[in-house]
Tab-separated table of C-alpha atoms in Angstrom:
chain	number	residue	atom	x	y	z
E	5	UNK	CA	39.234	2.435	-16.930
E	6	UNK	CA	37.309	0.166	-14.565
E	7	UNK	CA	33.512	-0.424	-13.543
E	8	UNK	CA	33.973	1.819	-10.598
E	9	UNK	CA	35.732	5.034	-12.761
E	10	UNK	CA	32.435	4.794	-15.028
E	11	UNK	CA	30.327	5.128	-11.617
E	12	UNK	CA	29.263	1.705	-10.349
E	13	UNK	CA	31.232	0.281	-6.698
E	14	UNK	CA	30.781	-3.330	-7.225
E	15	UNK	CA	32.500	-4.290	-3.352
E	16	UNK	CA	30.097	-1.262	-1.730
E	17	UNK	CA	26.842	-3.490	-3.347
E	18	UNK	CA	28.575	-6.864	-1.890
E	19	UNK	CA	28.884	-4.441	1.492
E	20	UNK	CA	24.880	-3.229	0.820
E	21	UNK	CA	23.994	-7.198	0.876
E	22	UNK	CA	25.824	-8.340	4.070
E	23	UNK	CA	24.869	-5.154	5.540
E	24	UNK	CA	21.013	-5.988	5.105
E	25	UNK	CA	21.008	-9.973	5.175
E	26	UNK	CA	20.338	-10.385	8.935
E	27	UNK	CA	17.467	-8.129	8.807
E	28	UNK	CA	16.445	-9.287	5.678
E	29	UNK	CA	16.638	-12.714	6.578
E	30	UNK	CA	14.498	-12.400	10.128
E	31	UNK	CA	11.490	-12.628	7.776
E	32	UNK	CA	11.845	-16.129	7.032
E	33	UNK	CA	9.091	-18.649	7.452
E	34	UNK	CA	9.717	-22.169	7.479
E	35	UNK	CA	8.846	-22.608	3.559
E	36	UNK	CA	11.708	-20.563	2.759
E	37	UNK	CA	14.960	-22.630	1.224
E	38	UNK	CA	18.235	-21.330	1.119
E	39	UNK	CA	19.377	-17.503	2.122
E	40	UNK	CA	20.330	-14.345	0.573
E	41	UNK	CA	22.430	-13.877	-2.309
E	42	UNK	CA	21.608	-16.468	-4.864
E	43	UNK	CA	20.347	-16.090	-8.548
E	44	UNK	CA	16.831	-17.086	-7.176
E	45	UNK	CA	14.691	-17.299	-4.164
E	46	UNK	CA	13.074	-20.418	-3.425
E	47	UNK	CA	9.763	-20.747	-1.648
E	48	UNK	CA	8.223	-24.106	-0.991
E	49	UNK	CA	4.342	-23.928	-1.209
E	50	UNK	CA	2.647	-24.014	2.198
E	51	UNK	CA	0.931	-27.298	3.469
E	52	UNK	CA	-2.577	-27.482	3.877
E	53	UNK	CA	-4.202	-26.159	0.280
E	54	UNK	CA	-6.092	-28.630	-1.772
E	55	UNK	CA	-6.086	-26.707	-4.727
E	56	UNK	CA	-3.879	-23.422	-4.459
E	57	UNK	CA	-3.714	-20.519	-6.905
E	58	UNK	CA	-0.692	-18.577	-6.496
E	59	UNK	CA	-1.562	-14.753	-6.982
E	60	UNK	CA	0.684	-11.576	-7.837
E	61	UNK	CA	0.797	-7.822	-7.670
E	62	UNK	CA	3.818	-5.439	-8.439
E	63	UNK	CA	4.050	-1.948	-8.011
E	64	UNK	CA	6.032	1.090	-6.961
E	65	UNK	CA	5.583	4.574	-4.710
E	66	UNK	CA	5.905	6.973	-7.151
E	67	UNK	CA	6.655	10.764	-6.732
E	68	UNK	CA	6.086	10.766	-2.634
E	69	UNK	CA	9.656	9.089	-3.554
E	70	UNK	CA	10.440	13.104	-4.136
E	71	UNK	CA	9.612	13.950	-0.546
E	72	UNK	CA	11.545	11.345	1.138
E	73	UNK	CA	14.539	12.079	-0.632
E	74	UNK	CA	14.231	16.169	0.159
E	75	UNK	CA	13.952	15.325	3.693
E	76	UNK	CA	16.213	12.070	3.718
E	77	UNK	CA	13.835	9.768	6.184
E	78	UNK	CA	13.434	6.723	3.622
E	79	UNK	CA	12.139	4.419	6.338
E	80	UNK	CA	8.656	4.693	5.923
E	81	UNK	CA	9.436	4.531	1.872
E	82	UNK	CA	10.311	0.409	2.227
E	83	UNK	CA	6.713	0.198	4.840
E	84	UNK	CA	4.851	1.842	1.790
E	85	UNK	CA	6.365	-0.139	-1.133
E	86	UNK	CA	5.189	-3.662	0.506
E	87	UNK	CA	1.664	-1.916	1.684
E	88	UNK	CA	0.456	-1.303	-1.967
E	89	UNK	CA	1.770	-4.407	-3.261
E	90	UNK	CA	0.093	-6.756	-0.426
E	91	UNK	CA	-2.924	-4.502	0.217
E	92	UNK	CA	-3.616	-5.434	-3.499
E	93	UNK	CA	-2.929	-9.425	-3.107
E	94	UNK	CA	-5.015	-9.218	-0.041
E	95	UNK	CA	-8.345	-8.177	-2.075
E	96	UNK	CA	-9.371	-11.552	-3.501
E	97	UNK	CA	-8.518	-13.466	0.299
E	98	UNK	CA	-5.228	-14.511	-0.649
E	99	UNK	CA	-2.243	-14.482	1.939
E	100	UNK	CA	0.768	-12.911	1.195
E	101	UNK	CA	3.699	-15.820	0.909
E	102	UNK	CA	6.961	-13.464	-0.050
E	103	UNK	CA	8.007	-10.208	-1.628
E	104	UNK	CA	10.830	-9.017	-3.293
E	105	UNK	CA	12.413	-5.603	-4.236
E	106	UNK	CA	14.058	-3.576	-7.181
E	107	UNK	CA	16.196	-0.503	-5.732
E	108	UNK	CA	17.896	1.547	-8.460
E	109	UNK	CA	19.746	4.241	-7.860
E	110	UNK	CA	23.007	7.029	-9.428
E	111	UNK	CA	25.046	6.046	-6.625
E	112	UNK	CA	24.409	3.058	-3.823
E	113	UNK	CA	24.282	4.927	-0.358
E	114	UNK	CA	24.424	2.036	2.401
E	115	UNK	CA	22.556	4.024	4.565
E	116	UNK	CA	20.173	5.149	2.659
E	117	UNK	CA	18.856	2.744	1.093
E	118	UNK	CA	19.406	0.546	4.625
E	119	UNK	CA	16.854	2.713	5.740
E	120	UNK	CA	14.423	1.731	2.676
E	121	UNK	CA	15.162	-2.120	3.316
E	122	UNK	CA	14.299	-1.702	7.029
E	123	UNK	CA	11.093	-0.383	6.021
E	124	UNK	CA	10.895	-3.126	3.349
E	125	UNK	CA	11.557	-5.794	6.779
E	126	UNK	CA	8.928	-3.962	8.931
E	127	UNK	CA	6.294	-4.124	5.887
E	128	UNK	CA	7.106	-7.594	5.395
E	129	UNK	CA	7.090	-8.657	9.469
E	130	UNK	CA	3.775	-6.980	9.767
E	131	UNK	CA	2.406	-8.939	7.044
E	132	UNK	CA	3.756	-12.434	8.065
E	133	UNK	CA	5.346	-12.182	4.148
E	134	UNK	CA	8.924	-13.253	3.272
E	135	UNK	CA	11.308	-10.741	2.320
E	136	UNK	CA	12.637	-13.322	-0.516
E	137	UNK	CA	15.285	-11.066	-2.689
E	138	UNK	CA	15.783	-8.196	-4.503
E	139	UNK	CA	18.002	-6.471	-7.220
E	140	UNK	CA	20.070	-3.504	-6.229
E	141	UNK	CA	20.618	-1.628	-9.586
E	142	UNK	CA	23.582	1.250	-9.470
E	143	UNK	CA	22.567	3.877	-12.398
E	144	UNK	CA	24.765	6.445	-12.480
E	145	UNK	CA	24.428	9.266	-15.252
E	146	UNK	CA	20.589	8.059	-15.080
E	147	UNK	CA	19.973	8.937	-11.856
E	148	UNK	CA	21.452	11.554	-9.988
E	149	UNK	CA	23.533	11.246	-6.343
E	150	UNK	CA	20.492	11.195	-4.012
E	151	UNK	CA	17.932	9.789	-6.483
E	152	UNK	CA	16.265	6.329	-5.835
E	153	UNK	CA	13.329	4.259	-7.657
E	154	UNK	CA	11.978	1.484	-5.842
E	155	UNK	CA	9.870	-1.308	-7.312
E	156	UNK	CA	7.933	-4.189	-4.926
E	157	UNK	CA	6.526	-7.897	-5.982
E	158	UNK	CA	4.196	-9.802	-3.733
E	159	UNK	CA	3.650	-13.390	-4.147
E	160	UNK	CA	0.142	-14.895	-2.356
E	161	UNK	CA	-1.959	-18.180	-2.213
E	162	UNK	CA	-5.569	-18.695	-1.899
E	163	UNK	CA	-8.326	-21.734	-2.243
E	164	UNK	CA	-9.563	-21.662	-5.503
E	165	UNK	CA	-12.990	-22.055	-4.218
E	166	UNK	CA	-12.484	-19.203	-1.835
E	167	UNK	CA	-11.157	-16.103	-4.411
E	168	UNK	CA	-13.516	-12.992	-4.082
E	169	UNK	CA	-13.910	-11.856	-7.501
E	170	UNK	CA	-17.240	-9.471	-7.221
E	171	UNK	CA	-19.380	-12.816	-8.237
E	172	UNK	CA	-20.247	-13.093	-4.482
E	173	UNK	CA	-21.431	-9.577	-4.747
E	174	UNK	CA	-25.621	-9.091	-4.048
E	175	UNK	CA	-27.834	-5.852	-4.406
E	176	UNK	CA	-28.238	-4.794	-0.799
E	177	UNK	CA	-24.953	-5.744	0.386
E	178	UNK	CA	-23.190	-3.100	2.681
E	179	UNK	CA	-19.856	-0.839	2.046
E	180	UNK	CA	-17.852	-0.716	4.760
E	181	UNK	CA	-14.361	1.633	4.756
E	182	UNK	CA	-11.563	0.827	6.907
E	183	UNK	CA	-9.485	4.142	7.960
E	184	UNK	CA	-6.337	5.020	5.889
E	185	UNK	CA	-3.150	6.111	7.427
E	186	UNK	CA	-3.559	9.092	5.200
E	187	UNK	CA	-2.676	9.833	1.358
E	188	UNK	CA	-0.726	6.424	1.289
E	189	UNK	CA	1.469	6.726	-1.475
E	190	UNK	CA	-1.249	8.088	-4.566
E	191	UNK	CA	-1.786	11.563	-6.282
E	192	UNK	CA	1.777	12.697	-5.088
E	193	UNK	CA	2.036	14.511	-8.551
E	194	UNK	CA	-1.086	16.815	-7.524
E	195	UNK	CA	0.150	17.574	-4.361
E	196	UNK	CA	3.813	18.518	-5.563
E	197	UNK	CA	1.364	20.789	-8.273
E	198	UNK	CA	-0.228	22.321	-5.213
E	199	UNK	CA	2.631	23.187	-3.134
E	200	UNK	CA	4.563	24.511	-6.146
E	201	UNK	CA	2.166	26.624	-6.945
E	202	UNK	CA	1.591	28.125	-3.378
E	203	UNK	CA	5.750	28.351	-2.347
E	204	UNK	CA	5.305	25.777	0.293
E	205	UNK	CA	8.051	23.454	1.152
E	206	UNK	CA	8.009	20.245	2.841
E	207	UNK	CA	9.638	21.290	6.357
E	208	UNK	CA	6.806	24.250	6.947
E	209	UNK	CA	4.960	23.745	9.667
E	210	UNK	CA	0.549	24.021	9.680
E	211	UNK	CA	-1.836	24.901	12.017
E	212	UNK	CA	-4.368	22.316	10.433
E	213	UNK	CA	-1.569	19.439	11.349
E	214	UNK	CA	-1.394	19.822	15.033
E	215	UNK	CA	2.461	20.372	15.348
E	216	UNK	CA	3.904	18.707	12.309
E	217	UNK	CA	5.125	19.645	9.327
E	218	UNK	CA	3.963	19.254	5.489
E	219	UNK	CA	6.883	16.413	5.245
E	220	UNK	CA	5.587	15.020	8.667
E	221	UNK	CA	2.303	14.160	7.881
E	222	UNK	CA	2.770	13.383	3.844
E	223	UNK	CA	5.154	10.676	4.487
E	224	UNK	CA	2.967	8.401	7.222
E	225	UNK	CA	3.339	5.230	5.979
E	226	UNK	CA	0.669	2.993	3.941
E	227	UNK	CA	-1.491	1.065	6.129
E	228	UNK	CA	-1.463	-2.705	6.297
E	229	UNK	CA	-4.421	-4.774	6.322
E	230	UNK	CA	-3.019	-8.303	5.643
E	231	UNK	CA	-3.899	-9.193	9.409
E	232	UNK	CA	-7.138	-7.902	10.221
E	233	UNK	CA	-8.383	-8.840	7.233
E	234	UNK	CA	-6.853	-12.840	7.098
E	235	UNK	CA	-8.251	-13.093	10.575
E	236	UNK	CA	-11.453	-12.062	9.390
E	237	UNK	CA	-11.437	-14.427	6.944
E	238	UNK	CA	-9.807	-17.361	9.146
E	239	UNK	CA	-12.786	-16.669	11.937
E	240	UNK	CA	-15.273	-17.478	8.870
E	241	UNK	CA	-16.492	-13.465	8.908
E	242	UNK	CA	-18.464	-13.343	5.878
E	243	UNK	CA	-16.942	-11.147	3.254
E	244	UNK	CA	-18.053	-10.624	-0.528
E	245	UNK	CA	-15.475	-8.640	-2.108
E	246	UNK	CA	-12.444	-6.295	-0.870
E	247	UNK	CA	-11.032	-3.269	-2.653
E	248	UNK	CA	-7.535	-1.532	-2.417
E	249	UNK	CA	-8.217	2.310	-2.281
E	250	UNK	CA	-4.983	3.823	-4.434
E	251	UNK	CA	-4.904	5.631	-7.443
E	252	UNK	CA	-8.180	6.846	-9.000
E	253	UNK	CA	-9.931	6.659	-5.479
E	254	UNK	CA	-13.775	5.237	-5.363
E	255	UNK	CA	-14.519	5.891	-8.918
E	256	UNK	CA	-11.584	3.505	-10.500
E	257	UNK	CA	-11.016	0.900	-7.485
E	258	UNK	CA	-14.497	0.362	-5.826
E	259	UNK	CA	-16.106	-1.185	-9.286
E	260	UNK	CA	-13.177	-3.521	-9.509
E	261	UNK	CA	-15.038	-5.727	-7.159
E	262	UNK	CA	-18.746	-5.571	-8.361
E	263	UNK	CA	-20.278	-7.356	-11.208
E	264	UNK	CA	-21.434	-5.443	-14.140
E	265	UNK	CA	-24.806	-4.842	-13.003
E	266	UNK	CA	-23.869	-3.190	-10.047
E	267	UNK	CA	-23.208	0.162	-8.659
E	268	UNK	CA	-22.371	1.371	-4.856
E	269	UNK	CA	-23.554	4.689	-2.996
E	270	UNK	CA	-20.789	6.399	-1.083
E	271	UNK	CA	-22.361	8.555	1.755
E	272	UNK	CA	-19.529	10.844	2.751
E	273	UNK	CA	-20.911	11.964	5.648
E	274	UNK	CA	-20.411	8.838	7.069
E	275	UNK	CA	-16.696	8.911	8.085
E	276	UNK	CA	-14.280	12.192	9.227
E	277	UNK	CA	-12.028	13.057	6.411
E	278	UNK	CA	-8.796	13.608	7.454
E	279	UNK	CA	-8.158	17.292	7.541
E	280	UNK	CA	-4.710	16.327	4.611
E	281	UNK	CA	-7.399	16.486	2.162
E	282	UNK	CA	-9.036	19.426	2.884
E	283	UNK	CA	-5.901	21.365	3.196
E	284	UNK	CA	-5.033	19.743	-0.567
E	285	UNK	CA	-8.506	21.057	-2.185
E	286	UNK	CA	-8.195	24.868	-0.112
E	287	UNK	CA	-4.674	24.961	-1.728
E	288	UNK	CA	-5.245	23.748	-4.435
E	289	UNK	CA	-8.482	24.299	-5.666
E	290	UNK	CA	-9.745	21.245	-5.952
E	291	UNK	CA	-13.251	20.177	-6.339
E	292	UNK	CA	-15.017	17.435	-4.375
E	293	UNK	CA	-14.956	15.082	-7.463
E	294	UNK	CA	-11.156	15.488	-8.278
E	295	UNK	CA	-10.591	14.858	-4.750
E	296	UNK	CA	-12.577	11.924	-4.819
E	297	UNK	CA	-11.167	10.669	-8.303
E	298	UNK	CA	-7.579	11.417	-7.045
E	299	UNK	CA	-7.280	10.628	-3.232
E	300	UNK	CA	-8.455	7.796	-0.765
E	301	UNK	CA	-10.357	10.586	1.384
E	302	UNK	CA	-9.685	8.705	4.597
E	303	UNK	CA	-10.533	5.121	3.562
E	304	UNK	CA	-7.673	3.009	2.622
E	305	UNK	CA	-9.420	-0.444	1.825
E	306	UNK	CA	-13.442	-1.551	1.692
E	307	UNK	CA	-15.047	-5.060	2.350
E	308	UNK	CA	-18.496	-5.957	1.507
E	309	UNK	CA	-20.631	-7.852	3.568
E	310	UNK	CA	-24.370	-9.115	3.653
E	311	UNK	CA	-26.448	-6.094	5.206
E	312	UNK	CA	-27.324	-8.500	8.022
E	313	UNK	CA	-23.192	-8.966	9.155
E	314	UNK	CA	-22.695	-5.505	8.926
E	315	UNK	CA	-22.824	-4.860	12.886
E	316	UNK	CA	-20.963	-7.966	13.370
E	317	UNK	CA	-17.653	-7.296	10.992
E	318	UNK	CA	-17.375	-3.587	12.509
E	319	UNK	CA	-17.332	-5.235	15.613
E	320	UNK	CA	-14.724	-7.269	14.790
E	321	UNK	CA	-12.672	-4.590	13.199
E	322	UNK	CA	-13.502	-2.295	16.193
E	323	UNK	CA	-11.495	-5.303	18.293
E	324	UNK	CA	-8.526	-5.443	16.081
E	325	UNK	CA	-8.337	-1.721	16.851
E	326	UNK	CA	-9.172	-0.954	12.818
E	327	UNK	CA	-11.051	2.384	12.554
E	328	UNK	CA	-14.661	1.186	10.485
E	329	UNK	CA	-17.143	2.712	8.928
E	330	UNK	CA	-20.512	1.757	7.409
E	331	UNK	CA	-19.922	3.867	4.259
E	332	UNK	CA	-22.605	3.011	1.368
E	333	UNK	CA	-24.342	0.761	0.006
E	334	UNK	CA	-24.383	-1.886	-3.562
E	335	UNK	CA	-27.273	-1.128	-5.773
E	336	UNK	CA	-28.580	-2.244	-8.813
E	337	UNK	CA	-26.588	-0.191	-11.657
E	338	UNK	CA	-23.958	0.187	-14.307
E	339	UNK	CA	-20.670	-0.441	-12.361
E	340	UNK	CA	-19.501	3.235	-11.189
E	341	UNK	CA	-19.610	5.055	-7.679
E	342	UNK	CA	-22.341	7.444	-6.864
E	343	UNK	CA	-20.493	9.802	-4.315
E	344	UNK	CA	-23.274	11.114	-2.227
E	345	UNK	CA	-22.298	14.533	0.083
């Protein structure tokens, strides 16, 4: 017996690797050392930082993994694992430096999982990030023929005298939401629950979606703020705090950037809801609060600002062609989200 009888191609991984390296290495920045293949990626700390902390964030997609995989379009899979790794980074003003991937799969398909590292490259080009390495891991007998898992690290720097950490944070202060592209890539497992339980697959069409399907509109992509917001930041726009909208909505992620004393009024009414979620709750059943507790709603990241640069930051969003909204409001409190409809 060999490695290959018990299920692992060694020379198709070498082929996976060449196949990707010219993509993979077109997003290298100057700090960069060496290329593809080694045990290790180096990265040589920018120029310009008097007193640097490096900062990290790891995470995966989860079950919209299922969806991509039924339809086999993985493209927009790679775009989402580097949005909810970066989007996170990005919170407390640092700037992504480099990323790297896990891929594990039963049995390496070069083009699909080409298709996940072009999305990877995209992610990381729109993000001015580094595409450092990865690990390609061939599972077979724990996954089955088909089956991926993908796993993203982000690497970023910041001043230490410029991290947002919700002390900047005052009563007053205004919430401002900046438009998801969607559900993102959080509370997958409740939809799957929801169109189980109604027979709906993912190639059926829907009025409410304007021509596309279920599939269509569940696997847009993440949306990346790194630029917007760094350019925000570089033009001396004065932001407080910054929160990633994923998993657990408002309730979990939105108190993540206030102090203790501190609460912040939602006022729904103040942005359109993408019509996704309402077609999730009919179907499923879902009250207002689960939805909230579960699902972005329509607002993938928030920055707070002084009430008085409120106008002047959705400006400035409104010319880097980033839907804003002026969504609530920090008040004095106990640290949770008062969801006002």
């Amino acid at each position: 017996m060999d490695y290959r009888e018990a299920g692992v191609d060694t020379q198709a991984g070498r082929a996976f690797v060449e196949k990707i390296r010219q993509k993979v290495e077109s997003t290298y920045s100057g700090e960069v050392l060496g290329g593809l293949g080694g045990f290790g990626g180096y990265f040589e700390l920018p120029q310009g930082y008097q007193n640097p902390v490096l900062v990290s964030g790891t995470d995966g997609v989860g079950t919209k993994l299922k969806i991509a995989q039924a339809l086999n379009r993985h493209h927009t899979i790679g775009i989402d694992l580097v949005a909810m790794c970066v989007n996170d980074v990005l919170t407390c003003g640092a700037k992504p430096l480099f990323f790297l991937d896990y891929l594990a799969t039963g049995k390496l398909n070069l083009q699909q999982l080409s298709q996940v590292v072009e999305g990877i490259v995209e992610g990381c080009r729109s993000s001015n990030c580094a595409l450092l390495g990865g690990e390609t891991a061939e599972m077979p007998g724990f996954y089955q023929v088909g089956e991926y898992d993908v796993a993203g690290f982000c690497v970023g720097i910041v001043e230490k005298n410029k991290i947002l950490d919700g002390s900047q944070v005052q009563i007053g202060d205004i919430v401002i939401g900046l438009a998801s592209s969607g559900v993102h890539s959080n509370g997958f497992s409740l939809i799957h629950k929801v169109l189980e339980s109604n027979g709906f697959s993912w190639s059926d069409g829907c009025e409410t979606f304007e021509g596309q399907t279920i599939g269509d509109v569940l696997l847009t992509p993440t949306q990346l703020y790194v630029k917007p917001i760094l350019e925000a930041l570089k033009l001396g726009i004065e932001i407080h705090a910054m929160a990633h909208i994923t998993g657990g909505g408002f309730p979990e992620n939105l108190p993540r950037c206030l102090n203790k004393e501190q609460s912040a009024i939602i006022n729904t009414k103040n942005w359109k809801i993408p019509p996704i979620f309402s077609w999730i709750a009919q179907n499923g059943h879902i009250s207002q609060y689960n939805l909230f507790e579960t699902f972005n709603m329509g607002i993938g990241f928030v920055v707070i600002v002084p009430s008085q640069k409120a106008e002047l930051t959705l400006s400035f969003f409104k010319n880097q062609k980033i839907t804003a909204y002026q969504i609530g409001q920090v008040v004095k409190g106990i640290g949770e989200v008062i969801i006002d409809s």
